[in-house]
Short mmCIF file of C-alpha atoms (C1' of nucleotides) in Angstrom, two decimals:
data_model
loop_
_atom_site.label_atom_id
_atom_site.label_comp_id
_atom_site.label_asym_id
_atom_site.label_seq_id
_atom_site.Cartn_x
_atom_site.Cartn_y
_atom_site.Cartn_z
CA UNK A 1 177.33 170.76 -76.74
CA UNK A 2 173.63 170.04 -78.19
CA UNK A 3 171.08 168.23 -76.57
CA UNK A 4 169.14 165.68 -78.54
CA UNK A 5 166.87 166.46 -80.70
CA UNK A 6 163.37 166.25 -79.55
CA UNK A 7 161.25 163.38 -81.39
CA UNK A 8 157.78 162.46 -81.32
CA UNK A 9 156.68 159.02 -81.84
CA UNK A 10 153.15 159.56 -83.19
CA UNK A 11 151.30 156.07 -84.20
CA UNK A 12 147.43 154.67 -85.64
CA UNK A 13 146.17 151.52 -84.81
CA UNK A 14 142.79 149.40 -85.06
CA UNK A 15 142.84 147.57 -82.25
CA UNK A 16 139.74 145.29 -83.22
CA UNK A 17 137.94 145.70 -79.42
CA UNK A 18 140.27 146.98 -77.21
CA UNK A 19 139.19 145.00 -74.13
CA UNK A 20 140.34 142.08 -76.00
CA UNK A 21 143.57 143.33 -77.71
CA UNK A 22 144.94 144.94 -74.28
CA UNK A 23 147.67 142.87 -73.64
CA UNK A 24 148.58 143.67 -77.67
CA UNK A 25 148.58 147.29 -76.88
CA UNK A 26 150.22 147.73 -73.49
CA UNK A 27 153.24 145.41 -75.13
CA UNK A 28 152.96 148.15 -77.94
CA UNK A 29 153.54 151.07 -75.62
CA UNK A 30 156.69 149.60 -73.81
CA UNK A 31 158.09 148.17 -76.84
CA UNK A 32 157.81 151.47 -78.79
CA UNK A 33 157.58 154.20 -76.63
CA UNK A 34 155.34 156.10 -78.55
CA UNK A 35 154.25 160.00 -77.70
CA UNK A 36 150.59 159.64 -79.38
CA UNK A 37 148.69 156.67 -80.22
CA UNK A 38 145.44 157.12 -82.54
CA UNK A 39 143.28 153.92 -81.68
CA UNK A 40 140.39 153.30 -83.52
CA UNK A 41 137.35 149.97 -83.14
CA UNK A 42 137.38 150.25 -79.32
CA UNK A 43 134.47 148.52 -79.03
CA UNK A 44 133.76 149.60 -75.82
CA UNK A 45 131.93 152.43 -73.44
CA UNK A 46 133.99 155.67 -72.12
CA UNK A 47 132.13 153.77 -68.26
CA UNK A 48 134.30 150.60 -69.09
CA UNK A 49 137.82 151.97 -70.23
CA UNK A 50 140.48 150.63 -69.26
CA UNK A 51 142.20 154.19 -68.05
CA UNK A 52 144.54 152.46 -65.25
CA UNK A 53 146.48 149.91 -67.46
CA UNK A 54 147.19 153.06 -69.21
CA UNK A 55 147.98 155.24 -66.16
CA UNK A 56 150.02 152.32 -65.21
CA UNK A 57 152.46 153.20 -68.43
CA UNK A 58 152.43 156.81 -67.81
CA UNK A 59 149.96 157.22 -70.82
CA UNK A 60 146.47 159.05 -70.14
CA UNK A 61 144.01 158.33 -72.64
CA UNK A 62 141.29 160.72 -73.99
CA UNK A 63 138.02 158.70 -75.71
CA UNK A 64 135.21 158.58 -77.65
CA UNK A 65 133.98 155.25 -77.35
CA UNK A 66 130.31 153.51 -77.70
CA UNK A 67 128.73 150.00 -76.33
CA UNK A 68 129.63 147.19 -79.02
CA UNK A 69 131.32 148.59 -81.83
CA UNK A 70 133.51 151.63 -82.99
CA UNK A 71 134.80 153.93 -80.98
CA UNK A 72 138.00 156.00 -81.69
CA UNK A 73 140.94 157.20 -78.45
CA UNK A 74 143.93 159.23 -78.51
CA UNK A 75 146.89 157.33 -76.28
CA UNK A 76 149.20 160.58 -74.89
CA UNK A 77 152.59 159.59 -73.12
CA UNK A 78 152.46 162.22 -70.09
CA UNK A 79 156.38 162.61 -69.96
CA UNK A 80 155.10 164.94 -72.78
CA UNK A 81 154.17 167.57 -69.71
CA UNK A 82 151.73 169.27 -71.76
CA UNK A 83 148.10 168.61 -70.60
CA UNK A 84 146.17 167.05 -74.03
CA UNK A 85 142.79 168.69 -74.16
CA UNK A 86 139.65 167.39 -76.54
CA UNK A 87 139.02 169.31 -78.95
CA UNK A 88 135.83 167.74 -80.84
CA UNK A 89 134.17 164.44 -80.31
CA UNK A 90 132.47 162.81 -83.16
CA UNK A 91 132.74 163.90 -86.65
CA UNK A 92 130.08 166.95 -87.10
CA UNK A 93 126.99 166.08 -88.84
CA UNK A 94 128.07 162.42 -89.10
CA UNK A 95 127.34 161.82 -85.07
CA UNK A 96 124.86 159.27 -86.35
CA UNK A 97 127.50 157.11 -87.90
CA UNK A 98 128.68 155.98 -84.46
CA UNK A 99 132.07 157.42 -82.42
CA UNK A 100 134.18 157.50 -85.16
CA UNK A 101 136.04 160.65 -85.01
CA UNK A 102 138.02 162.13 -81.70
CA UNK A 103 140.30 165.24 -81.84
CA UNK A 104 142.57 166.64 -79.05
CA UNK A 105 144.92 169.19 -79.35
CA UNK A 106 148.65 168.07 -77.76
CA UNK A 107 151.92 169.63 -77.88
CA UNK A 108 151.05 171.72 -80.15
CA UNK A 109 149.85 169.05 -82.31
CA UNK A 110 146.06 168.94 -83.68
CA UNK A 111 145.34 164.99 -83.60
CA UNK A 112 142.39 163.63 -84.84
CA UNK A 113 142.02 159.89 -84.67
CA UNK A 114 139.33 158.66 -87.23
CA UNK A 115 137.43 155.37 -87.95
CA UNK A 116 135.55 155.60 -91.59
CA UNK A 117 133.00 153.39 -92.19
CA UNK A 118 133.78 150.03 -93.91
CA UNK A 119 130.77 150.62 -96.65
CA UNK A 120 130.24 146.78 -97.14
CA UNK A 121 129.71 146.06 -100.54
CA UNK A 122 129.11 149.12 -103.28
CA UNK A 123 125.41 147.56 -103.48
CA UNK A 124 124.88 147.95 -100.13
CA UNK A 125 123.29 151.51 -98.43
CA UNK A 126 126.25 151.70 -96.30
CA UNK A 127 128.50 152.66 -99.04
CA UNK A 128 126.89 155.80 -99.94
CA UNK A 129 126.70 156.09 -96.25
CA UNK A 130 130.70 156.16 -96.40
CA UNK A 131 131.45 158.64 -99.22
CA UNK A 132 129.26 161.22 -97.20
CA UNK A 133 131.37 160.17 -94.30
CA UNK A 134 134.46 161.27 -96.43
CA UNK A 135 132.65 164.08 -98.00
CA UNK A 136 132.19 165.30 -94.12
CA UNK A 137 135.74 164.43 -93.07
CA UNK A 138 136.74 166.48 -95.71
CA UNK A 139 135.26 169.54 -94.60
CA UNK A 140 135.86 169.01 -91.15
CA UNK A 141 140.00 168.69 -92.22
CA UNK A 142 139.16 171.96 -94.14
CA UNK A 143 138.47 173.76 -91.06
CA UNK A 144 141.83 172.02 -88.96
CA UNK A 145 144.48 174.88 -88.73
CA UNK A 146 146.27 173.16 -91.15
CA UNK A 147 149.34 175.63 -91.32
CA UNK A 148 149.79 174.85 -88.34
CA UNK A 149 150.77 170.33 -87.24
CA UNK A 150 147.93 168.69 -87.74
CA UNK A 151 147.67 164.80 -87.83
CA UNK A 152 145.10 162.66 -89.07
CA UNK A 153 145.27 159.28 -87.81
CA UNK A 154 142.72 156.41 -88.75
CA UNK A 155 141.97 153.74 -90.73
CA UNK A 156 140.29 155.00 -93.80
CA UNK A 157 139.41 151.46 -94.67
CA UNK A 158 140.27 152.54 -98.45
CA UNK A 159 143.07 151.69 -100.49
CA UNK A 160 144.81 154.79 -102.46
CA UNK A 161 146.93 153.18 -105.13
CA UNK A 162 147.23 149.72 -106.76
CA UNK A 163 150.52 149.34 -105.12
CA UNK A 164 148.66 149.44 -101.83
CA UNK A 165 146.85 146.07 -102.56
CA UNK A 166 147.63 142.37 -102.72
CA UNK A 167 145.70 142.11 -105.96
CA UNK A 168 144.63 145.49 -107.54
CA UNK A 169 143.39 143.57 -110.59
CA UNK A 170 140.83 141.65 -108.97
CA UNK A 171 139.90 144.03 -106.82
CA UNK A 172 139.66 146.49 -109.65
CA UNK A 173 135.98 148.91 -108.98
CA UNK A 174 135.28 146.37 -106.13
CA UNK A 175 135.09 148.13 -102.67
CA UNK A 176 138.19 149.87 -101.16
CA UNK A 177 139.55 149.92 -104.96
CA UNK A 178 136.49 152.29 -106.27
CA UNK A 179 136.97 155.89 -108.20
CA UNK A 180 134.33 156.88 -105.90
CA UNK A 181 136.58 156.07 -102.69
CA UNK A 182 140.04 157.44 -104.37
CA UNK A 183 138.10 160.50 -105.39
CA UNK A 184 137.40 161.26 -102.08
CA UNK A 185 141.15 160.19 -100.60
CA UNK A 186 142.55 162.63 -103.61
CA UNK A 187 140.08 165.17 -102.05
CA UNK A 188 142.03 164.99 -98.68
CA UNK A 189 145.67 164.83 -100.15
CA UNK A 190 144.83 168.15 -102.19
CA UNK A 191 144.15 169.71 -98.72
CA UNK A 192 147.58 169.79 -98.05
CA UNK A 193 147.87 166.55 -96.34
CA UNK A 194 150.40 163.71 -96.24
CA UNK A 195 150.20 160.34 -96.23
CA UNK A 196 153.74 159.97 -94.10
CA UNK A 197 154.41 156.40 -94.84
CA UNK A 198 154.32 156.77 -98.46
CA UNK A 199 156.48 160.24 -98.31
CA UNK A 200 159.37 158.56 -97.04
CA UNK A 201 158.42 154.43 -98.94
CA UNK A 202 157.65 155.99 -102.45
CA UNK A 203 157.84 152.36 -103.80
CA UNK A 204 157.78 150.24 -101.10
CA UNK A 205 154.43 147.47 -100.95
CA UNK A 206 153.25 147.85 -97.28
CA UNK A 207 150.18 146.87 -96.04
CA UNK A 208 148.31 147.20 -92.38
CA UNK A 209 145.54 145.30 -92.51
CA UNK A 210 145.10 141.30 -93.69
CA UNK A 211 142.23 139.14 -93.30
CA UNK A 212 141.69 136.70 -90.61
CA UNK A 213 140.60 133.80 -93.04
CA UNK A 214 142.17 131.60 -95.23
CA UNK A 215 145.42 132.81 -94.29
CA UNK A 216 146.04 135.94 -95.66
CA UNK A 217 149.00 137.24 -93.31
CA UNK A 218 151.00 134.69 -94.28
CA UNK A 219 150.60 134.69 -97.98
CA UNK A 220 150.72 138.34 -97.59
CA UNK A 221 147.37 139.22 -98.92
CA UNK A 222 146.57 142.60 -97.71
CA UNK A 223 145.96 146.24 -97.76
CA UNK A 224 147.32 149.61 -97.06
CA UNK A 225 144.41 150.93 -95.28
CA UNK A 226 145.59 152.69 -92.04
CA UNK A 227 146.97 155.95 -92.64
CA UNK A 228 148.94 158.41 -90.63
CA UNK A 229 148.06 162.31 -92.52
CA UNK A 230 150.28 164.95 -91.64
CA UNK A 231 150.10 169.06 -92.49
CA UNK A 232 153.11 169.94 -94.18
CA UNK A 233 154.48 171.58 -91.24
CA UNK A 234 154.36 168.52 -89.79
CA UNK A 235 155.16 166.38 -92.36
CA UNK A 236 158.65 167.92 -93.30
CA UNK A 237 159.45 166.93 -89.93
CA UNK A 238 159.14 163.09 -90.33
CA UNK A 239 162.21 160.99 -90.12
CA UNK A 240 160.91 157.50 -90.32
CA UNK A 241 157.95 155.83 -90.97
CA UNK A 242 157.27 152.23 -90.18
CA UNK A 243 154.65 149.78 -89.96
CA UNK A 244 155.17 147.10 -87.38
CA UNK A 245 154.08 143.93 -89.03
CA UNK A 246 155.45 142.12 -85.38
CA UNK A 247 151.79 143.45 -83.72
CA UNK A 248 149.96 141.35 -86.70
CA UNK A 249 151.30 137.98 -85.56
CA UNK A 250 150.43 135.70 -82.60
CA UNK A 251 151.86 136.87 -79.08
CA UNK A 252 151.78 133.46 -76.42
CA UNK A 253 149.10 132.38 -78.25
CA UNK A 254 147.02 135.47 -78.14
CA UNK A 255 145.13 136.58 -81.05
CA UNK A 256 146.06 140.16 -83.11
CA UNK A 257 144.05 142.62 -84.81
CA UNK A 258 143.46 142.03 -88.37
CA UNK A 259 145.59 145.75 -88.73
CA UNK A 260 148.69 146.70 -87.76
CA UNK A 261 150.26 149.69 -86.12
CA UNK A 262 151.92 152.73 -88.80
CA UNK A 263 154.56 154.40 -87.01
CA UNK A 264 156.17 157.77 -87.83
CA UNK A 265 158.91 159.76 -86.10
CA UNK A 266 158.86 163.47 -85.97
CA UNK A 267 161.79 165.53 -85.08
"C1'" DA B 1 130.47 131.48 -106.08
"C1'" DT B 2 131.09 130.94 -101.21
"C1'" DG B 3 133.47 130.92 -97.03
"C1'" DA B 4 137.40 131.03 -94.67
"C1'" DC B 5 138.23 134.10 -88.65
"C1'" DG B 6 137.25 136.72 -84.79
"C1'" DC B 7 134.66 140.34 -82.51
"C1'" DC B 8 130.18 141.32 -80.22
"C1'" DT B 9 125.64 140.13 -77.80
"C1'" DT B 10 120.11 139.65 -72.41
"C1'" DC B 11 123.81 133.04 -74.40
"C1'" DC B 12 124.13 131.78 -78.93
"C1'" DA B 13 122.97 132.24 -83.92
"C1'" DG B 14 123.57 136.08 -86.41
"C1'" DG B 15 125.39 140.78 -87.51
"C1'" DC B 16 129.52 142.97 -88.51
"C1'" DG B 17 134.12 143.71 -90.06
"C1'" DA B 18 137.30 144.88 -94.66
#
DNA sequence: ATGACGCCTTCCAGGCGA
């Protein structure tokens, strides 16, 4: 006689506003089941969350959030019975970059979710803005225990590899595609971190996030820019990895994110 | 080359996203 093997559903997702993509993410929770949700664009106040649509779904819901923009939450299913706690809010010594960073620790699981700044355009100040962002991200994962599971969930709103855009070509040294950006996403890996999805899809063209305009989700032009990063501890663990291309479409006539949910199971 | 769509906001044109 065994009993089943324990599995944790462990998920990232930019929401793009949560107030207006709640439908989108309660039908997430009951389709999926997940243990730990990473959300990250909230774009609204810890005053105005919506905690009882979560309660609702047996999900509690710790959050960093702002007025307007950003804002990062961790999603934790409470048949877990173990009480998630927050461990840091806001990414040290990049506080000023808006609630981008949340990190609670959960069944034994450090999970961080993490928003990086978009950088704009590589003229613009904003992208030097966001390779200090990494540069701090970076030594803030240095200091996670990271012998121990950690999880990095987020959307790094860079693209690691030419298979992980529609059209590496054109997009070659243009933002998301830079040396600067991949240095910095190397940086990361060489911690000791995982990117789970492409563990277990070494070949496999999957992307998470497509335009709105122009119709880019249908002539599949997008990016791989949403990552799930797991310690090796926690990465040997991983079964499956998904990402559910299903929450990027219309639902009744409601409108999606522009990214879509990466899944991974954990034994 | 640009904008294309959708979010937000002292309300509505403009900033932002990626």
């Amino acid at each position: 006689m065994s009993s089943p093997r324990a599995l944790m559903r462990l998920c990232t997702w930019n929401v793009n506003s949560l107030p207006a993509r709640l439908d989108f993410v309660l039908d997430f929770l009951q389709t999926h089941q997940p243990d730990v949700v990473c959300l990250q664009e909230l774009k609204v106040e810890d005053e105005a969350f919506p905690h009882l649509a979560f309660a609702q779904l047996g999900y509690v819901a710790l959050t960093h959030g702002q007025p307007q923009w950003n804002g990062v939450a961790v999603l934790v299913r409470r048949a877990l019975e173990s009480e998630p706690r927050i461990v840091q809010r806001g990414l040290p010594g990049a506080e000023s970059y808006g609630a981008r960073l949340l990190t609670v620790a959960v069944a034994g699981v450090s999970v961080s979710s993490v928003y990086v700044p978009n950088g704009k355009s590589l003229s613009h100040p904003d992208f030097k803005l966001k390779l200090a962002f990494l540069e701090k991200l970076h030594e803030y994962a240095a200091s996670l225990p990271l012998n121990e599971p950690v999880l990095l969930g987020g959307d790094f709103n860079l693209v690691p590899a030419a298979l992980d855009s529609w059209n590496e070509t054109a997009f070659t040294d243009r933002i998301f595609h830079t040396v600067e950006e991949r240095a910095r996403w190397r940086a990361l890996i060489d911690l000791g971190l995982v990117d789970v999805f492409r563990a277990l899809h070494p070949a496999e063209q999957a992307f998470s996030w497509w335009d709105y305009r122009a119709g880019a989700f249908h002539k599949k032009h997008g990016l791989r820019i949403d990552f799930l990063l797991a310690s090796q501890t926690l990465a040997s663990r991983a079964r499956t990895a998904q990402i559910d291309r299903d929450f990027r479409k219309k639902r009744e006539g409601r409108i999606p994110s522009d990214h879509a949910p990466v899944l991974v199971d954990i034994d």
